[in-house]
mmCIF file of C-alpha atoms in Angstrom:
data_model
loop_
_atom_site.group_PDB
_atom_site.id
_atom_site.type_symbol
_atom_site.label_atom_id
_atom_site.label_comp_id
_atom_site.label_asym_id
_atom_site.label_seq_id
_atom_site.Cartn_x
_atom_site.Cartn_y
_atom_site.Cartn_z
ATOM 1 C CA UNK A 581 -3.357 18.507 2.202
ATOM 2 C CA UNK A 582 -3.776 14.824 3.034
ATOM 3 C CA UNK A 583 -1.744 13.032 5.644
ATOM 4 C CA UNK A 584 -1.257 9.300 5.537
ATOM 5 C CA UNK A 585 0.320 7.369 8.390
ATOM 6 C CA UNK A 586 1.356 3.726 8.223
ATOM 7 C CA UNK A 587 1.543 1.291 11.113
ATOM 8 C CA UNK A 588 1.818 -2.406 11.739
ATOM 9 C CA UNK A 589 5.310 -3.220 10.567
ATOM 10 C CA UNK A 590 7.665 -5.426 12.522
ATOM 11 C CA UNK A 591 9.911 -8.464 12.587
ATOM 12 C CA UNK A 592 8.462 -11.808 11.561
ATOM 13 C CA UNK A 593 9.824 -15.198 10.577
ATOM 14 C CA UNK A 594 9.562 -16.500 7.055
ATOM 15 C CA UNK A 595 6.124 -17.969 6.454
ATOM 16 C CA UNK A 596 4.534 -15.639 8.974
ATOM 17 C CA UNK A 597 1.982 -12.858 8.559
ATOM 18 C CA UNK A 598 1.642 -9.163 9.254
ATOM 19 C CA UNK A 599 -1.115 -6.639 8.743
ATOM 20 C CA UNK A 600 -0.180 -3.113 7.755
ATOM 21 C CA UNK A 601 -2.578 -0.227 8.244
ATOM 22 C CA UNK A 602 -2.688 3.253 6.796
ATOM 23 C CA UNK A 603 -4.771 6.053 8.278
ATOM 24 C CA UNK A 604 -5.650 8.938 5.962
ATOM 25 C CA UNK A 605 -6.783 12.387 6.997
ATOM 26 C CA UNK A 606 -8.700 13.156 3.795
ATOM 27 C CA UNK A 607 -12.266 14.368 4.320
ATOM 28 C CA UNK A 608 -13.232 12.675 1.063
ATOM 29 C CA UNK A 609 -11.224 9.479 1.432
ATOM 30 C CA UNK A 610 -13.639 7.689 -0.900
ATOM 31 C CA UNK A 611 -12.357 9.890 -3.759
ATOM 32 C CA UNK A 612 -8.788 8.656 -3.395
ATOM 33 C CA UNK A 613 -7.220 5.702 -5.133
ATOM 34 C CA UNK A 614 -4.722 4.113 -2.749
ATOM 35 C CA UNK A 615 -1.622 2.051 -3.079
ATOM 36 C CA UNK A 616 1.213 0.316 -1.271
ATOM 37 C CA UNK A 617 4.821 0.481 -2.356
ATOM 38 C CA UNK A 618 8.013 -0.823 -0.795
ATOM 39 C CA UNK A 619 11.693 -0.058 -0.853
ATOM 40 C CA UNK A 620 14.440 -2.431 0.168
ATOM 41 C CA UNK A 621 17.974 -1.242 0.997
ATOM 42 C CA UNK A 622 19.897 -0.376 -2.152
ATOM 43 C CA UNK A 623 16.863 -0.820 -4.373
ATOM 44 C CA UNK A 624 14.345 1.472 -5.985
ATOM 45 C CA UNK A 625 10.851 1.887 -4.631
ATOM 46 C CA UNK A 626 8.550 -0.695 -6.193
ATOM 47 C CA UNK A 627 4.826 -1.123 -6.577
ATOM 48 C CA UNK A 628 3.143 -3.699 -4.332
ATOM 49 C CA UNK A 629 -0.629 -3.303 -4.575
ATOM 50 C CA UNK A 630 -3.314 -0.782 -5.479
ATOM 51 C CA UNK A 631 -7.025 -0.348 -4.883
ATOM 52 C CA UNK A 632 -9.493 1.925 -6.601
ATOM 53 C CA UNK A 633 -11.401 4.696 -4.863
ATOM 54 C CA UNK A 634 -14.527 2.531 -4.720
ATOM 55 C CA UNK A 635 -12.602 -0.493 -3.499
ATOM 56 C CA UNK A 636 -14.028 -2.615 -6.289
ATOM 57 C CA UNK A 637 -10.778 -2.891 -8.268
ATOM 58 C CA UNK A 638 -7.420 -4.137 -7.031
ATOM 59 C CA UNK A 639 -4.099 -4.923 -8.637
ATOM 60 C CA UNK A 640 -0.997 -6.667 -7.328
ATOM 61 C CA UNK A 641 2.620 -6.987 -8.255
ATOM 62 C CA UNK A 642 3.390 -10.460 -9.550
ATOM 63 C CA UNK A 643 5.785 -11.087 -6.668
ATOM 64 C CA UNK A 644 3.053 -10.698 -4.033
ATOM 65 C CA UNK A 645 -0.079 -11.882 -5.832
ATOM 66 C CA UNK A 646 -1.778 -14.619 -3.887
ATOM 67 C CA UNK A 647 0.076 -13.751 -0.689
ATOM 68 C CA UNK A 648 -0.876 -10.119 -0.036
ATOM 69 C CA UNK A 649 -4.351 -8.603 0.106
ATOM 70 C CA UNK A 650 -5.172 -4.903 -0.089
ATOM 71 C CA UNK A 651 -8.415 -3.558 1.332
ATOM 72 C CA UNK A 652 -9.968 -0.285 2.426
ATOM 73 C CA UNK A 653 -12.605 0.907 4.845
ATOM 74 C CA UNK A 654 -13.836 4.262 3.604
ATOM 75 C CA UNK A 655 -16.055 4.736 6.663
ATOM 76 C CA UNK A 656 -12.923 4.694 8.826
ATOM 77 C CA UNK A 657 -10.548 6.321 6.324
ATOM 78 C CA UNK A 658 -8.198 3.376 6.518
ATOM 79 C CA UNK A 659 -6.265 1.215 4.103
ATOM 80 C CA UNK A 660 -4.852 -2.181 4.956
ATOM 81 C CA UNK A 661 -2.385 -4.649 3.512
ATOM 82 C CA UNK A 662 -2.498 -8.229 4.760
ATOM 83 C CA UNK A 663 0.859 -9.929 4.236
ATOM 84 C CA UNK A 664 0.832 -13.729 4.368
ATOM 85 C CA UNK A 665 3.462 -16.361 3.608
ATOM 86 C CA UNK A 666 6.161 -13.774 4.044
ATOM 87 C CA UNK A 667 9.582 -14.315 2.532
ATOM 88 C CA UNK A 668 12.948 -12.732 3.386
ATOM 89 C CA UNK A 669 12.794 -10.879 0.067
ATOM 90 C CA UNK A 670 9.684 -9.068 1.314
ATOM 91 C CA UNK A 671 11.899 -7.185 3.754
ATOM 92 C CA UNK A 672 11.532 -3.469 3.023
ATOM 93 C CA UNK A 673 10.056 -0.213 4.172
ATOM 94 C CA UNK A 674 6.421 -0.208 3.112
ATOM 95 C CA UNK A 675 4.747 3.025 2.073
ATOM 96 C CA UNK A 676 1.103 3.980 1.756
ATOM 97 C CA UNK A 677 0.144 6.461 -0.963
ATOM 98 C CA UNK A 678 -2.995 8.367 -1.952
ATOM 99 C CA UNK A 679 -4.088 9.780 -5.303
ATOM 100 C CA UNK A 680 -7.148 12.001 -5.683
ATOM 101 C CA UNK A 681 -9.024 10.436 -8.558
ATOM 102 C CA UNK A 682 -12.179 11.310 -10.469
ATOM 103 C CA UNK A 683 -12.572 7.677 -11.450
ATOM 104 C CA UNK A 684 -14.010 5.380 -8.813
ATOM 105 C CA UNK A 685 -12.783 2.289 -10.638
ATOM 106 C CA UNK A 686 -9.232 3.169 -11.699
ATOM 107 C CA UNK A 687 -6.228 1.654 -9.970
ATOM 108 C CA UNK A 688 -3.035 3.693 -9.943
ATOM 109 C CA UNK A 689 0.179 1.774 -10.474
ATOM 110 C CA UNK A 690 2.899 4.384 -10.928
ATOM 111 C CA UNK A 691 4.504 6.010 -7.938
ATOM 112 C CA UNK A 692 4.764 9.305 -9.792
ATOM 113 C CA UNK A 693 0.962 9.502 -10.067
ATOM 114 C CA UNK A 694 0.445 9.523 -6.314
ATOM 115 C CA UNK A 695 0.030 12.848 -4.571
ATOM 116 C CA UNK A 696 0.531 11.946 -0.923
ATOM 117 C CA UNK A 697 2.868 9.561 0.837
ATOM 118 C CA UNK A 698 3.376 8.311 4.346
ATOM 119 C CA UNK A 699 6.693 7.993 6.152
ATOM 120 C CA UNK A 700 6.777 4.222 5.823
ATOM 121 C CA UNK A 701 6.800 1.257 8.162
ATOM 122 C CA UNK A 702 9.580 -1.332 8.338
ATOM 123 C CA UNK A 703 8.859 -4.976 7.605
ATOM 124 C CA UNK A 704 11.670 -7.421 8.314
ATOM 125 C CA UNK A 705 11.338 -11.105 7.487
ATOM 126 C CA UNK A 706 13.947 -13.423 8.958
ATOM 127 C CA UNK A 707 14.860 -16.726 7.352
#
């Protein structure tokens, strides 16, 4: 069983920045592809960004590309999401997810492929 715990959410003005962190309890964190998803009120959970187990491959949703950056530190078992140039439409609960993966280079884009999820952290962007 892997536990993932998000932190770093908060209230920020439009144009501001936040850094989300995700701590994972996996003993072999470097074997897990990781991802960030978000869910706004009344909307379905949507993909935000993903990173491969090795960290060499990343993928972003079109709506956040160029503004958000996903990264991982396998020595510390942590995942991060840097959110820049935030917009009110970025307001959502952000979730960290982990998928045990034999491929070091594969990014995982579908929520249904992830095995473990955190409880989420709220990001609110005011206009």
